[in-house]
Amino acid sequence: MAGNSALDRDETDAGRDTAESALTGTRLAFVGGGVMAELMIAGLLTQDLVAAQQIVASHPRQDRRQRLADRFGIEAVEANREAALGADLVFLTVKPQVLAAIMTQLHGRLEPSQVAVSVVAGASIATLSRGLGHAAIVRVMPNTPAQIGA
């Protein structure tokens, strides 16, 4: 006989409950709204880990911002500083060759409570911390095939 206890749920449901509660009310910013950001956003939304209203992404091209807004219902802005403002987690999802410019734009602009999560290949935590003027840095390895929820 099936019940409603945690013991009756499979591991997938239990993991989802934990992730959902951890991200409830968390504002996510994606600085660089390219392919990597799009895959991450798609996974987060498909798995119901966050709501579209919790996400903002930045990209310099209007057509790209429009695509993200239309596809996901998220806020999409041109300015990287605007995207990061008020976010709890700031994902750096830019190409390595533009990272220096992005760090210059964001240097000293992140609040101590914000966590910068870098998906930029080859950028060390020390480089990111110096470039952003920020201590709370998490570095993850990019892997396009490893989509969230895939």
mmCIF file of C-alpha atoms in Angstrom:
data_model
loop_
_atom_site.group_PDB
_atom_site.id
_atom_site.type_symbol
_atom_site.label_atom_id
_atom_site.label_comp_id
_atom_site.label_asym_id
_atom_site.label_seq_id
_atom_site.Cartn_x
_atom_site.Cartn_y
_atom_site.Cartn_z
ATOM 1 C CA MET A 1 0.000 0.000 0.000
ATOM 2 C CA ALA A 2 1.468 3.356 -1.059
ATOM 3 C CA GLY A 3 1.659 6.178 1.436
ATOM 4 C CA ASN A 4 2.807 9.766 1.448
ATOM 5 C CA SER A 5 5.910 9.421 3.597
ATOM 6 C CA ALA A 6 9.395 10.257 2.397
ATOM 7 C CA LEU A 7 10.131 6.524 2.408
ATOM 8 C CA ASP A 8 7.558 6.006 -0.342
ATOM 9 C CA ARG A 9 9.247 8.439 -2.729
ATOM 10 C CA ASP A 10 11.919 7.343 -5.121
ATOM 11 C CA GLU A 11 15.384 8.886 -4.937
ATOM 12 C CA THR A 12 14.697 11.219 -7.861
ATOM 13 C CA ASP A 13 11.775 12.844 -6.071
ATOM 14 C CA ALA A 14 13.714 13.122 -2.825
ATOM 15 C CA GLY A 15 16.629 14.783 -4.624
ATOM 16 C CA ARG A 16 14.306 17.177 -6.390
ATOM 17 C CA ASP A 17 12.653 18.197 -3.098
ATOM 18 C CA THR A 18 16.058 19.024 -1.639
ATOM 19 C CA ALA A 19 17.140 21.044 -4.674
ATOM 20 C CA GLU A 20 13.851 22.920 -4.880
ATOM 21 C CA SER A 21 13.922 23.969 -1.270
ATOM 22 C CA ALA A 22 17.551 25.046 -1.574
ATOM 23 C CA LEU A 23 16.765 27.318 -4.543
ATOM 24 C CA THR A 24 13.413 28.692 -3.387
ATOM 25 C CA GLY A 25 13.621 32.473 -3.558
ATOM 26 C CA THR A 26 17.148 32.391 -4.980
ATOM 27 C CA ARG A 27 17.779 34.887 -7.777
ATOM 28 C CA LEU A 28 20.066 33.598 -10.536
ATOM 29 C CA ALA A 29 21.983 35.789 -12.972
ATOM 30 C CA PHE A 30 23.665 34.443 -16.088
ATOM 31 C CA VAL A 31 26.334 36.858 -17.275
ATOM 32 C CA GLY A 32 26.685 35.769 -20.867
ATOM 33 C CA GLY A 33 23.461 34.391 -22.297
ATOM 34 C CA GLY A 34 25.035 32.057 -24.836
ATOM 35 C CA VAL A 35 24.662 28.334 -25.445
ATOM 36 C CA MET A 36 26.018 27.197 -22.057
ATOM 37 C CA ALA A 37 23.676 29.551 -20.197
ATOM 38 C CA GLU A 38 20.771 28.478 -22.381
ATOM 39 C CA LEU A 39 21.389 24.807 -21.583
ATOM 40 C CA MET A 40 21.671 25.504 -17.867
ATOM 41 C CA ILE A 41 18.525 27.646 -17.844
ATOM 42 C CA ALA A 42 16.610 25.011 -19.807
ATOM 43 C CA GLY A 43 17.625 22.323 -17.332
ATOM 44 C CA LEU A 44 16.768 24.404 -14.282
ATOM 45 C CA LEU A 45 13.335 25.269 -15.642
ATOM 46 C CA THR A 46 12.557 21.831 -17.096
ATOM 47 C CA GLN A 47 13.328 20.199 -13.769
ATOM 48 C CA ASP A 48 11.232 22.830 -11.926
ATOM 49 C CA LEU A 49 14.216 23.773 -9.776
ATOM 50 C CA VAL A 50 13.480 27.484 -10.187
ATOM 51 C CA ALA A 51 10.798 29.674 -11.738
ATOM 52 C CA ALA A 52 11.492 31.855 -14.761
ATOM 53 C CA GLN A 53 10.973 34.937 -12.578
ATOM 54 C CA GLN A 54 14.072 33.973 -10.585
ATOM 55 C CA ILE A 55 16.381 34.201 -13.615
ATOM 56 C CA VAL A 56 17.984 37.095 -15.453
ATOM 57 C CA ALA A 57 20.532 36.761 -18.262
ATOM 58 C CA SER A 58 22.696 39.306 -20.024
ATOM 59 C CA HIS A 59 23.872 39.337 -23.604
ATOM 60 C CA PRO A 60 25.128 42.174 -25.838
ATOM 61 C CA ARG A 61 22.971 41.187 -28.835
ATOM 62 C CA GLN A 62 19.280 42.084 -28.850
ATOM 63 C CA ASP A 63 18.306 39.051 -30.939
ATOM 64 C CA ARG A 64 19.905 36.726 -28.388
ATOM 65 C CA ARG A 65 18.209 38.479 -25.464
ATOM 66 C CA GLN A 66 14.886 38.220 -27.274
ATOM 67 C CA ARG A 67 15.396 34.497 -27.906
ATOM 68 C CA LEU A 68 16.071 33.840 -24.211
ATOM 69 C CA ALA A 69 13.106 35.937 -23.097
ATOM 70 C CA ASP A 70 10.752 34.326 -25.622
ATOM 71 C CA ARG A 71 11.894 30.753 -25.022
ATOM 72 C CA PHE A 72 12.036 30.821 -21.232
ATOM 73 C CA GLY A 73 10.053 33.841 -20.066
ATOM 74 C CA ILE A 74 13.107 35.156 -18.203
ATOM 75 C CA GLU A 75 14.360 38.705 -17.932
ATOM 76 C CA ALA A 76 17.123 39.382 -20.458
ATOM 77 C CA VAL A 77 19.218 42.551 -20.264
ATOM 78 C CA GLU A 78 22.145 44.049 -22.131
ATOM 79 C CA ALA A 79 24.261 45.204 -19.172
ATOM 80 C CA ASN A 80 26.173 42.607 -17.177
ATOM 81 C CA ARG A 81 26.119 44.778 -14.052
ATOM 82 C CA GLU A 82 22.345 45.054 -14.291
ATOM 83 C CA ALA A 83 22.026 41.271 -14.523
ATOM 84 C CA ALA A 84 24.232 40.724 -11.468
ATOM 85 C CA LEU A 85 22.485 43.362 -9.361
ATOM 86 C CA GLY A 86 20.428 41.668 -6.679
ATOM 87 C CA ALA A 87 21.262 38.109 -7.752
ATOM 88 C CA ASP A 88 22.219 35.537 -5.148
ATOM 89 C CA LEU A 89 24.161 33.398 -7.618
ATOM 90 C CA VAL A 90 25.988 35.070 -10.508
ATOM 91 C CA PHE A 91 26.911 32.526 -13.171
ATOM 92 C CA LEU A 92 29.776 33.586 -15.432
ATOM 93 C CA THR A 93 28.902 31.820 -18.668
ATOM 94 C CA VAL A 94 31.097 33.712 -21.110
ATOM 95 C CA LYS A 95 33.863 32.598 -23.444
ATOM 96 C CA PRO A 96 37.389 32.744 -21.991
ATOM 97 C CA GLN A 97 38.454 35.473 -24.425
ATOM 98 C CA VAL A 98 35.884 37.942 -23.027
ATOM 99 C CA LEU A 99 36.318 37.076 -19.342
ATOM 100 C CA ALA A 100 38.801 39.899 -18.641
ATOM 101 C CA ALA A 101 36.360 42.522 -19.932
ATOM 102 C CA ILE A 102 33.503 40.995 -17.922
ATOM 103 C CA MET A 103 35.590 40.956 -14.743
ATOM 104 C CA THR A 104 36.496 44.612 -15.278
ATOM 105 C CA GLN A 105 32.797 45.490 -15.587
ATOM 106 C CA LEU A 106 31.904 43.562 -12.425
ATOM 107 C CA HIS A 107 35.027 44.336 -10.348
ATOM 108 C CA GLY A 108 33.969 45.468 -6.886
ATOM 109 C CA ARG A 109 30.278 45.395 -7.868
ATOM 110 C CA LEU A 110 29.305 42.090 -6.259
ATOM 111 C CA GLU A 111 27.994 42.117 -2.702
ATOM 112 C CA PRO A 112 29.732 39.886 -0.130
ATOM 113 C CA SER A 113 26.575 37.754 0.063
ATOM 114 C CA GLN A 114 26.634 37.016 -3.674
ATOM 115 C CA VAL A 115 28.350 33.894 -4.982
ATOM 116 C CA ALA A 116 30.027 34.011 -8.383
ATOM 117 C CA VAL A 117 29.865 30.650 -10.162
ATOM 118 C CA SER A 118 32.293 30.422 -13.062
ATOM 119 C CA VAL A 119 31.666 28.065 -15.955
ATOM 120 C CA VAL A 120 34.575 29.648 -17.862
ATOM 121 C CA ALA A 121 37.139 27.072 -18.984
ATOM 122 C CA GLY A 122 40.674 27.657 -17.770
ATOM 123 C CA ALA A 123 39.936 30.454 -15.287
ATOM 124 C CA SER A 124 41.346 29.712 -11.834
ATOM 125 C CA ILE A 125 39.619 30.744 -8.625
ATOM 126 C CA ALA A 126 42.570 33.050 -7.858
ATOM 127 C CA THR A 127 42.222 34.776 -11.244
ATOM 128 C CA LEU A 128 38.469 35.140 -10.810
ATOM 129 C CA SER A 129 38.785 36.460 -7.263
ATOM 130 C CA ARG A 130 41.374 39.069 -8.270
ATOM 131 C CA GLY A 131 39.521 40.047 -11.431
ATOM 132 C CA LEU A 132 36.156 40.417 -9.719
ATOM 133 C CA GLY A 133 37.499 41.822 -6.453
ATOM 134 C CA HIS A 134 35.344 39.198 -4.752
ATOM 135 C CA ALA A 135 35.994 36.260 -2.429
ATOM 136 C CA ALA A 136 32.927 34.030 -2.850
ATOM 137 C CA ILE A 137 33.829 32.111 -6.007
ATOM 138 C CA VAL A 138 32.805 28.641 -7.151
ATOM 139 C CA ARG A 139 34.365 27.130 -10.248
ATOM 140 C CA VAL A 140 32.623 24.411 -12.226
ATOM 141 C CA MET A 141 33.791 22.623 -15.325
ATOM 142 C CA PRO A 142 31.776 23.290 -18.478
ATOM 143 C CA ASN A 143 30.390 20.245 -20.229
ATOM 144 C CA THR A 144 27.691 21.000 -22.788
ATOM 145 C CA PRO A 145 26.527 17.358 -23.092
ATOM 146 C CA ALA A 146 25.960 17.187 -19.323
ATOM 147 C CA GLN A 147 22.745 19.172 -19.348
ATOM 148 C CA ILE A 148 20.893 19.584 -16.076
ATOM 149 C CA GLY A 149 18.374 16.787 -15.933
ATOM 150 C CA ALA A 150 19.743 14.963 -18.985
#
